[in-house]
Amino acid sequence: MKCIVKIQSDMSIGGPSFHVCRFPSAVASGGYTIWLFIASDIQTILLPSTIFGITNALATRDFRDVQSQFSAYLNTVYRIPLVIGWVGINLLPLTMNNQRSPSSIAEDSLNKPWRPLPSKRLSGPQAKRLMFGFYALAVVYSCFYSGGLRQCLGLIILGTCYNSFGAGDHNPVIRNIINALGYFCFNSGAVEVALGSGSAVFTERPEARQYSLRLWIMVITAIILTTMHVQDMCDQEGDAKRGRRTLPLVIGDAAARWSIALPMPVWGVICPLLADSGPLATGLSFMLAFAVAIRMLMWRDTASDRMTFRVWNLWISVVYMLPLLGSVSLS
């Protein structure tokens, strides 16, 4: 329903001014602005972390005894909206903090001019107020509704160090460490929300060693630490303008590409072996990891680097699901 509001301006010489407030269009515009803040991170954070949380929560269940654990499976499925909400509500203020500085706006004017600040949909002070509001909302949501409060607070600290104090701008190693810890918080928080508990281990299997959920999360964190600079390959122009010392700008484009290409096939084999995922999952993981490595070395333009990053995100999403695939195959 449309709402017409009459507003009189005391400074108006020509009499009262009228503004038409259309609630549906205002809500749509606000929602679209929020979408623009997180659009680039849907495929890198929101979807992969949700996949990680749900699949690894399910992997903790014993698939050999479906009947007795049916309620636990159902509870995990019911919590999927909570997981999506938790990841999204924690991601949003993080992206606002990342995009609101003058240097970030200058970088986005080259790489992502459609974002809210370079496109003038919002001002810097408005984005700052929204950021604090969503940070508060994330804490309340995590504390009283979904769980994952520790990870929520960790993301606030990491985001403040990375964006407000520039911890990720001057040293590529520190940048990768902060990114890895951020993924650690998102992934472990998503699992905690999906389980409704802060501690769990993978189901014990007679055919293989028992792997703890914590160990698997640490493996994923190590992958992020050693390969996450794949995201920096396509942003070198903007990063150089901002003065950010990413790995390809510090050690050179060629060396950075080899530093990604070499560990990718190794992780592509190690991860499914650790998760006991079977030959099909092992082959898929290795194929995608090898594709990232080959693309990184053979196609070096900006558009190709963006596509390579998408392939990397597809691969990491497959890796996230490996424990569940292993649980099902062994049931």
Coordinates of C-alpha atoms in Angstrom, one line a residue:
M1 CA 0.0 0.0 0.0
K2 CA 1.3 3.4 -0.9
C3 CA 1.6 6.0 1.9
I4 CA 1.5 9.7 1.0
V5 CA 3.1 12.0 3.6
K6 CA 2.8 15.8 3.6
I7 CA 5.9 17.6 4.8
Q8 CA 6.0 21.4 5.2
S9 CA 9.4 23.1 5.0
D10 CA 9.8 26.2 7.1
M11 CA 12.5 27.4 4.7
S12 CA 10.3 27.1 1.6
I13 CA 9.4 30.4 0.0
G14 CA 6.9 29.0 -2.4
G15 CA 4.8 27.3 0.3
P16 CA 4.6 23.8 1.6
S17 CA 6.4 21.0 -0.2
F18 CA 5.0 17.6 -0.7
H19 CA 7.0 14.4 -0.7
V20 CA 5.5 11.1 -1.8
C21 CA 6.8 8.2 0.3
R22 CA 6.2 4.9 -1.4
F23 CA 6.9 2.2 1.1
P24 CA 7.3 -0.7 -1.3
S25 CA 9.8 1.2 -3.5
A26 CA 11.7 2.5 -0.5
V27 CA 12.0 -1.1 1.0
A28 CA 13.0 -2.4 -2.4
S29 CA 15.7 0.3 -2.8
G30 CA 17.0 -0.3 0.7
G31 CA 17.1 -4.0 0.1
Y32 CA 18.9 -3.5 -3.1
T33 CA 21.5 -1.3 -1.4
I34 CA 22.1 -4.0 1.2
W35 CA 22.4 -6.5 -1.7
L36 CA 25.0 -4.4 -3.4
F37 CA 27.2 -4.4 -0.2
I38 CA 27.3 -8.2 -0.1
A39 CA 26.9 -9.2 -3.8
S40 CA 30.6 -9.9 -4.3
D41 CA 30.6 -12.1 -1.2
I42 CA 27.6 -14.3 -2.0
Q43 CA 29.8 -16.9 -3.8
T44 CA 32.8 -16.5 -1.5
I45 CA 31.3 -16.3 2.0
L46 CA 27.5 -16.6 2.2
L47 CA 26.9 -19.8 0.1
P48 CA 30.1 -21.7 0.9
S49 CA 29.9 -21.0 4.7
T50 CA 26.2 -22.1 4.7
I51 CA 27.2 -25.2 2.8
F52 CA 30.0 -25.9 5.2
G53 CA 27.7 -25.5 8.3
I54 CA 24.9 -27.7 7.1
T55 CA 26.9 -30.5 5.5
N56 CA 29.4 -30.8 8.3
A57 CA 26.6 -30.7 10.9
L58 CA 25.0 -33.6 9.0
A59 CA 28.4 -35.4 8.8
T60 CA 28.5 -35.6 12.6
R61 CA 25.5 -37.9 12.5
D62 CA 25.7 -41.6 12.2
F63 CA 24.3 -42.5 8.8
R64 CA 24.3 -46.2 9.7
D65 CA 21.5 -45.5 12.2
V66 CA 19.2 -43.1 10.4
Q67 CA 16.1 -44.1 12.3
S68 CA 17.3 -43.3 15.8
Q69 CA 18.9 -40.0 14.6
F70 CA 16.0 -38.8 12.4
S71 CA 15.1 -36.1 14.8
A72 CA 18.7 -34.8 14.8
Y73 CA 18.7 -34.7 11.0
L74 CA 15.4 -32.9 10.9
N75 CA 16.6 -30.4 13.5
T76 CA 19.7 -29.6 11.3
V77 CA 17.5 -29.1 8.3
Y78 CA 15.1 -26.8 10.3
R79 CA 18.1 -24.7 11.3
I80 CA 19.2 -23.9 7.7
P81 CA 17.4 -20.5 7.7
L82 CA 19.2 -19.8 11.0
V83 CA 22.6 -20.6 9.4
I84 CA 21.9 -18.4 6.4
G85 CA 20.7 -15.6 8.7
W86 CA 23.7 -15.9 10.9
V87 CA 26.2 -15.8 8.1
G88 CA 24.4 -12.9 6.4
I89 CA 23.9 -10.8 9.4
N90 CA 27.6 -11.1 10.3
L91 CA 28.8 -10.6 6.7
L92 CA 26.9 -7.4 6.1
P93 CA 28.5 -5.1 8.6
L94 CA 31.9 -6.6 7.7
T95 CA 31.4 -5.6 4.1
M96 CA 30.2 -2.1 5.1
N97 CA 33.3 -1.6 7.2
N98 CA 35.5 -2.9 4.3
Q99 CA 33.9 -0.6 1.7
R100 CA 33.4 2.7 3.6
S101 CA 37.0 4.2 3.7
P102 CA 38.1 6.7 1.1
S103 CA 40.8 4.3 -0.2
S104 CA 38.2 1.5 -0.5
I105 CA 35.8 3.8 -2.4
A106 CA 38.7 4.8 -4.7
E107 CA 39.5 1.1 -5.3
D108 CA 35.9 0.2 -5.9
S109 CA 35.5 3.0 -8.4
L110 CA 37.9 1.0 -10.6
N111 CA 36.9 -2.6 -9.7
K112 CA 33.3 -2.4 -8.6
P113 CA 31.8 1.0 -9.4
W114 CA 28.2 -0.4 -8.8
R115 CA 28.8 -0.7 -5.0
P116 CA 26.7 1.7 -2.8
L117 CA 29.5 4.2 -1.9
P118 CA 31.2 4.7 -5.3
S119 CA 27.8 4.9 -7.0
K120 CA 26.6 7.5 -4.4
R121 CA 23.7 5.5 -3.1
L122 CA 25.0 6.1 0.4
S123 CA 27.5 8.5 2.0
G124 CA 30.4 7.4 4.2
P125 CA 28.7 8.6 7.4
Q126 CA 25.5 6.8 6.5
A127 CA 27.4 3.6 5.8
K128 CA 29.1 3.9 9.2
R129 CA 25.9 4.3 11.1
L130 CA 24.4 1.3 9.2
M131 CA 27.6 -0.7 10.0
F132 CA 27.2 -0.1 13.8
G133 CA 23.5 -0.9 13.7
F134 CA 24.1 -4.2 11.9
Y135 CA 27.0 -5.1 14.2
A136 CA 24.7 -4.6 17.2
L137 CA 22.0 -6.7 15.4
A138 CA 24.5 -9.5 14.7
V139 CA 25.5 -9.6 18.4
V140 CA 21.9 -9.8 19.5
Y141 CA 21.0 -12.4 16.9
S142 CA 24.0 -14.6 17.8
C143 CA 23.5 -14.2 21.6
F144 CA 19.8 -14.7 21.9
Y145 CA 18.6 -16.5 18.8
S146 CA 21.0 -18.5 16.7
G147 CA 24.2 -19.1 18.6
G148 CA 27.7 -18.5 17.3
L149 CA 28.4 -15.5 19.6
R150 CA 32.1 -16.2 19.9
Q151 CA 32.6 -16.3 16.2
C152 CA 30.5 -13.1 15.8
L153 CA 32.7 -11.3 18.3
G154 CA 35.8 -12.7 16.5
L155 CA 34.6 -11.3 13.2
I156 CA 34.0 -7.9 14.7
I157 CA 37.6 -7.8 16.1
L158 CA 39.1 -9.1 12.8
G159 CA 37.0 -6.7 10.7
T160 CA 38.1 -3.8 12.9
C161 CA 41.8 -4.8 12.7
Y162 CA 41.6 -5.4 8.9
N163 CA 39.6 -2.3 7.9
S164 CA 39.8 0.3 10.6
F165 CA 43.5 -0.2 11.4
G166 CA 44.6 -1.3 7.9
A167 CA 46.1 -4.5 9.2
G168 CA 45.6 -6.2 5.8
D169 CA 47.0 -3.4 3.7
H170 CA 50.7 -3.5 4.5
N171 CA 51.8 -7.1 4.8
P172 CA 50.4 -9.9 2.5
V173 CA 51.2 -12.6 5.1
I174 CA 49.2 -10.8 7.8
R175 CA 46.4 -10.2 5.2
N176 CA 46.2 -13.9 4.5
I177 CA 46.2 -14.8 8.2
I178 CA 43.3 -12.4 8.9
N179 CA 41.4 -13.8 5.9
A180 CA 42.0 -17.3 7.1
L181 CA 40.9 -16.5 10.6
G182 CA 37.8 -14.8 9.2
Y183 CA 36.9 -18.0 7.2
F184 CA 37.5 -19.9 10.4
C185 CA 35.0 -17.8 12.3
F186 CA 32.4 -18.0 9.5
N187 CA 32.8 -21.8 9.0
S188 CA 32.9 -22.8 12.7
G189 CA 30.1 -20.4 13.5
A190 CA 27.9 -21.8 10.7
V191 CA 28.5 -25.3 12.1
E192 CA 27.7 -24.2 15.6
V193 CA 24.5 -22.6 14.5
A194 CA 23.5 -25.7 12.5
L195 CA 24.2 -28.0 15.4
G196 CA 22.8 -25.8 18.1
S197 CA 25.9 -26.7 20.0
G198 CA 29.5 -25.4 20.3
S199 CA 31.2 -28.8 20.2
A200 CA 30.9 -31.9 18.0
V201 CA 33.1 -34.5 16.3
F202 CA 32.6 -36.5 13.2
T203 CA 30.9 -39.8 13.8
E204 CA 33.3 -42.6 14.7
R205 CA 33.7 -45.1 12.0
P206 CA 35.2 -48.6 12.2
E207 CA 36.8 -48.3 8.7
A208 CA 38.7 -45.1 9.4
R209 CA 40.2 -42.9 12.0
Q210 CA 37.9 -40.5 13.8
Y211 CA 38.3 -37.0 12.7
S212 CA 37.2 -34.2 14.9
L213 CA 35.2 -31.3 13.5
R214 CA 37.8 -28.9 14.9
L215 CA 40.6 -30.7 13.0
W216 CA 38.7 -30.4 9.7
I217 CA 38.0 -26.7 10.3
M218 CA 41.7 -26.2 10.8
V219 CA 42.5 -28.0 7.5
I220 CA 40.1 -25.6 5.8
T221 CA 41.7 -22.7 7.5
A222 CA 45.1 -23.9 6.2
I223 CA 43.7 -24.0 2.7
I224 CA 42.5 -20.4 3.0
L225 CA 45.9 -19.3 4.4
T226 CA 47.8 -20.8 1.5
T227 CA 45.6 -20.2 -1.5
M228 CA 43.2 -17.3 -0.6
H229 CA 45.3 -14.7 -2.5
V230 CA 43.7 -16.1 -5.6
Q231 CA 41.2 -13.4 -5.0
D232 CA 43.9 -10.7 -5.3
M233 CA 45.0 -11.6 -8.8
C234 CA 42.1 -9.8 -10.5
D235 CA 42.2 -6.7 -8.3
Q236 CA 45.8 -5.7 -8.8
E237 CA 45.0 -2.4 -10.4
G238 CA 42.7 -1.3 -7.7
D239 CA 45.0 -2.6 -4.9
A240 CA 47.9 -0.7 -6.4
K241 CA 45.9 2.5 -6.5
R242 CA 44.9 2.0 -2.9
G243 CA 48.5 1.3 -1.8
R244 CA 47.5 -2.2 -0.5
R245 CA 50.5 -4.6 -0.5
T246 CA 48.9 -7.8 -1.7
L247 CA 51.0 -10.8 -2.5
P248 CA 51.0 -10.4 -6.3
L249 CA 52.1 -6.8 -5.9
V250 CA 54.8 -7.7 -3.4
I251 CA 56.4 -10.8 -4.9
G252 CA 55.3 -10.2 -8.5
D253 CA 52.5 -11.6 -10.6
A254 CA 54.3 -14.7 -11.9
A255 CA 55.6 -15.8 -8.5
A256 CA 52.1 -15.3 -6.9
R257 CA 50.5 -17.4 -9.6
W258 CA 53.0 -20.3 -8.9
S259 CA 52.4 -19.9 -5.1
I260 CA 48.7 -20.7 -5.9
A261 CA 49.2 -23.3 -8.6
L262 CA 51.6 -25.5 -6.6
P263 CA 49.6 -26.2 -3.5
M264 CA 46.2 -26.5 -5.3
P265 CA 46.6 -30.1 -6.6
V266 CA 48.1 -31.2 -3.2
W267 CA 45.1 -29.9 -1.4
G268 CA 42.9 -31.4 -4.1
V269 CA 44.2 -34.9 -3.1
I270 CA 44.8 -34.5 0.6
C271 CA 41.3 -33.2 1.5
P272 CA 39.2 -36.1 0.2
L273 CA 41.7 -38.6 1.6
L274 CA 41.3 -37.0 5.1
A275 CA 37.5 -37.1 4.7
D276 CA 37.4 -40.7 3.4
S277 CA 35.2 -39.5 0.6
G278 CA 35.7 -42.2 -2.0
P279 CA 37.1 -42.2 -5.5
L280 CA 34.4 -40.1 -7.1
A281 CA 34.7 -37.2 -4.6
T282 CA 38.5 -37.5 -4.8
G283 CA 38.4 -37.2 -8.6
L284 CA 36.1 -34.2 -8.5
S285 CA 38.2 -32.4 -5.9
F286 CA 41.4 -33.0 -7.8
M287 CA 39.9 -32.1 -11.1
L288 CA 38.7 -28.7 -9.9
A289 CA 41.9 -28.0 -8.0
F290 CA 43.9 -28.9 -11.0
A291 CA 41.7 -26.6 -13.1
V292 CA 42.4 -23.7 -10.8
A293 CA 46.2 -24.4 -11.1
I294 CA 46.2 -24.6 -14.9
R295 CA 44.0 -21.5 -15.3
M296 CA 46.2 -19.6 -12.9
L297 CA 49.2 -20.3 -15.1
M298 CA 47.8 -20.2 -18.6
W299 CA 45.1 -17.4 -18.5
R300 CA 46.4 -14.2 -16.9
D301 CA 44.1 -11.4 -17.9
T302 CA 41.7 -9.8 -15.4
A303 CA 38.6 -11.5 -16.7
S304 CA 40.2 -14.9 -16.6
D305 CA 41.4 -14.3 -13.1
R306 CA 37.9 -13.5 -12.0
M307 CA 36.7 -16.8 -13.6
T308 CA 39.5 -18.7 -11.9
F309 CA 38.4 -17.3 -8.6
R310 CA 34.9 -18.6 -9.3
V311 CA 36.3 -22.0 -10.0
W312 CA 38.3 -21.8 -6.8
N313 CA 35.0 -21.0 -4.9
L314 CA 33.4 -24.0 -6.6
W315 CA 36.2 -26.2 -5.5
I316 CA 36.2 -25.0 -1.9
S317 CA 32.5 -25.6 -1.8
V318 CA 33.0 -29.2 -2.9
V319 CA 35.8 -29.6 -0.3
Y320 CA 33.4 -28.3 2.4
M321 CA 31.0 -31.2 1.5
L322 CA 33.6 -34.0 1.5
P323 CA 33.0 -35.2 5.1
L324 CA 29.3 -35.6 4.4
L325 CA 30.1 -37.5 1.2
G326 CA 32.4 -39.7 3.2
S327 CA 29.7 -40.3 5.9
V328 CA 27.1 -41.3 3.3
S329 CA 29.5 -43.6 1.3
L330 CA 30.5 -45.4 4.5
S331 CA 26.9 -45.8 5.8

